[in-house]
């Protein structure tokens, strides 16, 4: 926990080396990490979590998505806008932040339109976190129709970490099980 907090930037987002500009995808990933730690009993600085979420929310583009820092190391720079936006909504909703209506609706529509199991699973989980049971159920029902004969789920292209192949199947299956 202490090591992870050292990657907070001066602008209050997170980045690989803790230097501005912060990266939206890594910041959302950090929120997910902090929430997992909190649920496992680690004491978390709520002020830090709130300012991190506030920074991420300040990156909204006004069109239902989020601005994107183009300077990115590793494959985080290759993530599609749709996956990035959906993941940010999922991370913020999972952490209990609720002021996401426009962004949720845009990512939810995209998930339903593309039928991408990875996006459907994130949006189902986000919907349930936001007390949008009917939308969560709708996304989950569509998701269930995408299950492979071996019980797995595979995203259409890549995950937030740009995983593909078996790694994408593992990530998508885990998110799908959480939704179901």
PDB file of C-alpha atoms in Angstrom:
ATOM      1  CA  UNK A   1       0.000   0.000   0.000  1.00  0.00           C
ATOM      2  CA  UNK A   2       2.674   2.498   1.005  1.00  0.00           C
ATOM      3  CA  UNK A   3       4.714   1.759  -2.116  1.00  0.00           C
ATOM      4  CA  UNK A   4       1.705   2.173  -4.377  1.00  0.00           C
ATOM      5  CA  UNK A   5       0.908   5.597  -2.903  1.00  0.00           C
ATOM      6  CA  UNK A   6       4.357   6.830  -3.972  1.00  0.00           C
ATOM      7  CA  UNK A   7       3.148   6.790  -7.592  1.00  0.00           C
ATOM      8  CA  UNK A   8       0.659   9.600  -6.956  1.00  0.00           C
ATOM      9  CA  UNK A   9       1.496  12.608  -9.124  1.00  0.00           C
ATOM     10  CA  UNK A  10       1.421  16.270  -8.141  1.00  0.00           C
ATOM     11  CA  UNK A  11      -1.829  16.599 -10.098  1.00  0.00           C
ATOM     12  CA  UNK A  12      -3.283  13.797  -7.876  1.00  0.00           C
ATOM     13  CA  UNK A  13      -3.592  11.050 -10.469  1.00  0.00           C
ATOM     14  CA  UNK A  14      -1.262   8.067 -10.806  1.00  0.00           C
ATOM     15  CA  UNK A  15       1.467   7.228 -13.295  1.00  0.00           C
ATOM     16  CA  UNK A  16       4.134   4.522 -13.733  1.00  0.00           C
ATOM     17  CA  UNK A  17       6.844   6.614 -12.078  1.00  0.00           C
ATOM     18  CA  UNK A  18       4.734   9.107 -10.120  1.00  0.00           C
ATOM     19  CA  UNK A  19       5.438  12.023 -12.453  1.00  0.00           C
ATOM     20  CA  UNK A  20       2.959  14.233 -14.269  1.00  0.00           C
ATOM     21  CA  UNK A  21       1.160  13.841 -16.513  1.00  0.00           C
ATOM     22  CA  UNK A  22      -0.935  11.281 -14.698  1.00  0.00           C
ATOM     23  CA  UNK A  23      -2.480   8.449 -16.677  1.00  0.00           C
ATOM     24  CA  UNK A  24      -6.242   7.869 -16.539  1.00  0.00           C
ATOM     25  CA  UNK A  25      -6.099   4.092 -16.990  1.00  0.00           C
ATOM     26  CA  UNK A  26      -3.420   3.607 -14.349  1.00  0.00           C
ATOM     27  CA  UNK A  27      -5.280   5.917 -11.985  1.00  0.00           C
ATOM     28  CA  UNK A  28      -8.465   3.849 -12.360  1.00  0.00           C
ATOM     29  CA  UNK A  29      -6.381   0.695 -11.892  1.00  0.00           C
ATOM     30  CA  UNK A  30      -4.953   2.230  -8.710  1.00  0.00           C
ATOM     31  CA  UNK A  31      -8.446   2.922  -7.377  1.00  0.00           C
ATOM     32  CA  UNK A  32      -9.299  -0.739  -7.964  1.00  0.00           C
ATOM     33  CA  UNK A  33      -6.109  -1.811  -6.148  1.00  0.00           C
ATOM     34  CA  UNK A  34      -6.848   0.455  -3.184  1.00  0.00           C
ATOM     35  CA  UNK A  35     -10.427  -0.810  -2.940  1.00  0.00           C
ATOM     36  CA  UNK A  36      -9.240  -4.431  -3.015  1.00  0.00           C
ATOM     37  CA  UNK A  37      -6.774  -3.652  -0.226  1.00  0.00           C
ATOM     38  CA  UNK A  38      -9.479  -1.898   1.782  1.00  0.00           C
ATOM     39  CA  UNK A  39     -11.827  -4.874   1.430  1.00  0.00           C
ATOM     40  CA  UNK A  40      -9.010  -7.155   2.588  1.00  0.00           C
ATOM     41  CA  UNK A  41      -8.590  -5.106   5.778  1.00  0.00           C
ATOM     42  CA  UNK A  42      -5.818  -2.689   4.822  1.00  0.00           C
ATOM     43  CA  UNK A  43      -6.355   0.782   6.240  1.00  0.00           C
ATOM     44  CA  UNK A  44      -6.673   3.202   3.325  1.00  0.00           C
ATOM     45  CA  UNK A  45      -6.354   6.980   3.428  1.00  0.00           C
ATOM     46  CA  UNK A  46      -9.881   7.965   2.344  1.00  0.00           C
ATOM     47  CA  UNK A  47      -8.738  11.521   1.565  1.00  0.00           C
ATOM     48  CA  UNK A  48      -6.190  10.115  -0.900  1.00  0.00           C
ATOM     49  CA  UNK A  49      -8.818   7.878  -2.483  1.00  0.00           C
ATOM     50  CA  UNK A  50     -11.281  10.771  -2.765  1.00  0.00           C
ATOM     51  CA  UNK A  51      -8.737  13.151  -4.315  1.00  0.00           C
ATOM     52  CA  UNK A  52      -7.703  10.405  -6.761  1.00  0.00           C
ATOM     53  CA  UNK A  53     -11.337   9.914  -7.785  1.00  0.00           C
ATOM     54  CA  UNK A  54     -11.794  13.690  -7.966  1.00  0.00           C
ATOM     55  CA  UNK A  55      -8.823  13.945 -10.333  1.00  0.00           C
ATOM     56  CA  UNK A  56     -10.175  11.123 -12.489  1.00  0.00           C
ATOM     57  CA  UNK A  57     -13.621  12.738 -12.584  1.00  0.00           C
ATOM     58  CA  UNK A  58     -11.983  16.022 -13.625  1.00  0.00           C
ATOM     59  CA  UNK A  59     -10.793  14.235 -16.769  1.00  0.00           C
ATOM     60  CA  UNK A  60     -14.329  13.834 -18.138  1.00  0.00           C
ATOM     61  CA  UNK A  61     -14.602  15.065 -21.708  1.00  0.00           C
ATOM     62  CA  UNK A  62     -18.224  16.251 -21.469  1.00  0.00           C
ATOM     63  CA  UNK A  63     -19.309  13.744 -24.127  1.00  0.00           C
ATOM     64  CA  UNK A  64     -19.666  10.675 -21.923  1.00  0.00           C
ATOM     65  CA  UNK A  65     -16.013   9.683 -21.904  1.00  0.00           C
ATOM     66  CA  UNK A  66     -12.718  10.717 -20.404  1.00  0.00           C
ATOM     67  CA  UNK A  67      -9.765  12.686 -21.712  1.00  0.00           C
ATOM     68  CA  UNK A  68      -6.768  10.576 -22.391  1.00  0.00           C
ATOM     69  CA  UNK A  69      -3.124  11.220 -21.731  1.00  0.00           C
ATOM     70  CA  UNK A  70      -1.372  10.133 -24.908  1.00  0.00           C
ATOM     71  CA  UNK A  71       2.030   9.775 -23.246  1.00  0.00           C
ATOM     72  CA  UNK A  72       1.910   6.208 -22.009  1.00  0.00           C
ATOM     73  CA  UNK A  73       4.448   3.499 -21.356  1.00  0.00           C
ATOM     74  CA  UNK A  74       3.853  -0.156 -22.102  1.00  0.00           C
ATOM     75  CA  UNK A  75       0.616  -1.291 -23.729  1.00  0.00           C
ATOM     76  CA  UNK A  76      -1.551   1.086 -21.703  1.00  0.00           C
ATOM     77  CA  UNK A  77      -1.047   3.488 -24.613  1.00  0.00           C
ATOM     78  CA  UNK A  78      -2.756   1.070 -26.994  1.00  0.00           C
ATOM     79  CA  UNK A  79      -6.020   0.687 -25.068  1.00  0.00           C
ATOM     80  CA  UNK A  80      -9.093   1.646 -27.077  1.00  0.00           C
ATOM     81  CA  UNK A  81     -11.164   4.617 -25.943  1.00  0.00           C
ATOM     82  CA  UNK A  82     -14.150   2.327 -25.335  1.00  0.00           C
ATOM     83  CA  UNK A  83     -12.219  -0.032 -23.044  1.00  0.00           C
ATOM     84  CA  UNK A  84     -10.581   2.872 -21.192  1.00  0.00           C
ATOM     85  CA  UNK A  85     -13.873   4.698 -20.631  1.00  0.00           C
ATOM     86  CA  UNK A  86     -15.667   1.529 -19.513  1.00  0.00           C
ATOM     87  CA  UNK A  87     -12.887   0.622 -17.108  1.00  0.00           C
ATOM     88  CA  UNK A  88     -12.837   4.092 -15.537  1.00  0.00           C
ATOM     89  CA  UNK A  89     -16.611   3.954 -15.023  1.00  0.00           C
ATOM     90  CA  UNK A  90     -16.310   0.446 -13.580  1.00  0.00           C
ATOM     91  CA  UNK A  91     -13.486   1.459 -11.198  1.00  0.00           C
ATOM     92  CA  UNK A  92     -15.246   4.575  -9.934  1.00  0.00           C
ATOM     93  CA  UNK A  93     -18.597   2.808  -9.542  1.00  0.00           C
ATOM     94  CA  UNK A  94     -16.951  -0.096  -7.713  1.00  0.00           C
ATOM     95  CA  UNK A  95     -15.360   2.393  -5.315  1.00  0.00           C
ATOM     96  CA  UNK A  96     -18.781   3.899  -4.583  1.00  0.00           C
ATOM     97  CA  UNK A  97     -18.590   7.104  -6.592  1.00  0.00           C
ATOM     98  CA  UNK A  98     -21.982   7.825  -8.105  1.00  0.00           C
ATOM     99  CA  UNK A  99     -21.757  11.025 -10.154  1.00  0.00           C
ATOM    100  CA  UNK A 100     -21.205   9.108 -13.396  1.00  0.00           C
ATOM    101  CA  UNK A 101     -24.548   9.111 -15.209  1.00  0.00           C
ATOM    102  CA  UNK A 102     -23.409  10.436 -18.581  1.00  0.00           C
ATOM    103  CA  UNK A 103     -20.249   8.319 -18.622  1.00  0.00           C
ATOM    104  CA  UNK A 104     -22.082   5.197 -17.448  1.00  0.00           C
ATOM    105  CA  UNK A 105     -24.778   5.592 -20.111  1.00  0.00           C
ATOM    106  CA  UNK A 106     -22.215   6.097 -22.893  1.00  0.00           C
ATOM    107  CA  UNK A 107     -20.135   3.063 -21.887  1.00  0.00           C
ATOM    108  CA  UNK A 108     -23.233   0.953 -21.258  1.00  0.00           C
ATOM    109  CA  UNK A 109     -24.608   1.780 -24.730  1.00  0.00           C
ATOM    110  CA  UNK A 110     -21.249   0.928 -26.310  1.00  0.00           C
ATOM    111  CA  UNK A 111     -21.068  -2.404 -24.462  1.00  0.00           C
ATOM    112  CA  UNK A 112     -24.606  -3.345 -25.543  1.00  0.00           C
ATOM    113  CA  UNK A 113     -23.900  -2.245 -29.121  1.00  0.00           C
ATOM    114  CA  UNK A 114     -20.589  -4.088 -29.507  1.00  0.00           C
ATOM    115  CA  UNK A 115     -21.619  -7.088 -27.384  1.00  0.00           C
ATOM    116  CA  UNK A 116     -17.990  -7.281 -26.213  1.00  0.00           C
ATOM    117  CA  UNK A 117     -18.039  -9.656 -23.206  1.00  0.00           C
ATOM    118  CA  UNK A 118     -15.237  -7.738 -21.462  1.00  0.00           C
ATOM    119  CA  UNK A 119     -17.160  -4.459 -21.696  1.00  0.00           C
ATOM    120  CA  UNK A 120     -20.481  -6.143 -20.868  1.00  0.00           C
ATOM    121  CA  UNK A 121     -18.980  -7.618 -17.697  1.00  0.00           C
ATOM    122  CA  UNK A 122     -17.536  -4.271 -16.605  1.00  0.00           C
ATOM    123  CA  UNK A 123     -20.800  -2.468 -17.275  1.00  0.00           C
ATOM    124  CA  UNK A 124     -22.884  -5.134 -15.518  1.00  0.00           C
ATOM    125  CA  UNK A 125     -20.652  -4.806 -12.463  1.00  0.00           C
ATOM    126  CA  UNK A 126     -20.773  -1.002 -12.648  1.00  0.00           C
ATOM    127  CA  UNK A 127     -24.573  -1.080 -12.965  1.00  0.00           C
ATOM    128  CA  UNK A 128     -24.932  -3.247  -9.886  1.00  0.00           C
ATOM    129  CA  UNK A 129     -22.554  -0.970  -7.948  1.00  0.00           C
ATOM    130  CA  UNK A 130     -24.671   2.017  -8.985  1.00  0.00           C
ATOM    131  CA  UNK A 131     -27.957   0.308  -8.000  1.00  0.00           C
ATOM    132  CA  UNK A 132     -29.053   0.037 -11.628  1.00  0.00           C
ATOM    133  CA  UNK A 133     -30.277  -3.548 -11.297  1.00  0.00           C
ATOM    134  CA  UNK A 134     -32.290  -3.694 -14.512  1.00  0.00           C
ATOM    135  CA  UNK A 135     -29.345  -2.487 -16.604  1.00  0.00           C
ATOM    136  CA  UNK A 136     -27.024  -4.858 -14.750  1.00  0.00           C
ATOM    137  CA  UNK A 137     -29.410  -7.723 -15.453  1.00  0.00           C
ATOM    138  CA  UNK A 138     -29.724  -6.745 -19.116  1.00  0.00           C
ATOM    139  CA  UNK A 139     -25.936  -6.658 -19.591  1.00  0.00           C
ATOM    140  CA  UNK A 140     -25.511  -9.898 -17.621  1.00  0.00           C
ATOM    141  CA  UNK A 141     -28.158 -11.687 -19.696  1.00  0.00           C
ATOM    142  CA  UNK A 142     -26.429 -10.625 -22.903  1.00  0.00           C
ATOM    143  CA  UNK A 143     -23.109 -11.669 -21.377  1.00  0.00           C
ATOM    144  CA  UNK A 144     -24.396 -15.141 -20.476  1.00  0.00           C
ATOM    145  CA  UNK A 145     -25.229 -15.663 -24.140  1.00  0.00           C
ATOM    146  CA  UNK A 146     -21.531 -15.131 -24.929  1.00  0.00           C
ATOM    147  CA  UNK A 147     -20.272 -17.911 -22.649  1.00  0.00           C
ATOM    148  CA  UNK A 148     -18.131 -20.544 -24.375  1.00  0.00           C
ATOM    149  CA  UNK A 149     -18.876 -24.264 -24.048  1.00  0.00           C
ATOM    150  CA  UNK A 150     -15.986 -24.626 -21.587  1.00  0.00           C
ATOM    151  CA  UNK A 151     -17.594 -21.993 -19.324  1.00  0.00           C
ATOM    152  CA  UNK A 152     -15.206 -19.177 -20.173  1.00  0.00           C
ATOM    153  CA  UNK A 153     -15.845 -15.715 -21.549  1.00  0.00           C
ATOM    154  CA  UNK A 154     -13.474 -13.928 -23.925  1.00  0.00           C
ATOM    155  CA  UNK A 155     -13.397 -10.241 -24.732  1.00  0.00           C
ATOM    156  CA  UNK A 156     -13.500  -9.106 -28.333  1.00  0.00           C
ATOM    157  CA  UNK A 157     -10.082  -7.448 -28.503  1.00  0.00           C
ATOM    158  CA  UNK A 158      -8.206  -6.522 -25.306  1.00  0.00           C
ATOM    159  CA  UNK A 159      -8.469  -5.615 -21.631  1.00  0.00           C
ATOM    160  CA  UNK A 160      -7.452  -2.514 -19.683  1.00  0.00           C
ATOM    161  CA  UNK A 161      -3.919  -3.923 -19.505  1.00  0.00           C
ATOM    162  CA  UNK A 162      -4.062  -4.748 -23.228  1.00  0.00           C
ATOM    163  CA  UNK A 163      -4.244  -8.445 -22.448  1.00  0.00           C
ATOM    164  CA  UNK A 164      -5.153 -10.700 -25.325  1.00  0.00           C
ATOM    165  CA  UNK A 165      -5.464 -14.459 -25.794  1.00  0.00           C
ATOM    166  CA  UNK A 166      -5.608 -16.562 -22.626  1.00  0.00           C
ATOM    167  CA  UNK A 167      -4.983 -13.553 -20.386  1.00  0.00           C
ATOM    168  CA  UNK A 168      -7.995 -11.742 -21.866  1.00  0.00           C
ATOM    169  CA  UNK A 169     -10.119 -14.862 -21.384  1.00  0.00           C
ATOM    170  CA  UNK A 170      -9.067 -15.103 -17.726  1.00  0.00           C
ATOM    171  CA  UNK A 171      -9.781 -11.419 -17.053  1.00  0.00           C
ATOM    172  CA  UNK A 172     -13.118 -11.492 -18.885  1.00  0.00           C
ATOM    173  CA  UNK A 173     -14.199 -14.718 -17.191  1.00  0.00           C
ATOM    174  CA  UNK A 174     -13.362 -13.315 -13.744  1.00  0.00           C
ATOM    175  CA  UNK A 175     -15.323 -10.104 -14.391  1.00  0.00           C
ATOM    176  CA  UNK A 176     -18.213 -12.141 -15.803  1.00  0.00           C
ATOM    177  CA  UNK A 177     -18.367 -14.395 -12.763  1.00  0.00           C
ATOM    178  CA  UNK A 178     -18.443 -11.316 -10.541  1.00  0.00           C
ATOM    179  CA  UNK A 179     -21.391  -9.943 -12.522  1.00  0.00           C
ATOM    180  CA  UNK A 180     -23.281 -13.223 -12.521  1.00  0.00           C
TER     181      UNK A 180
END
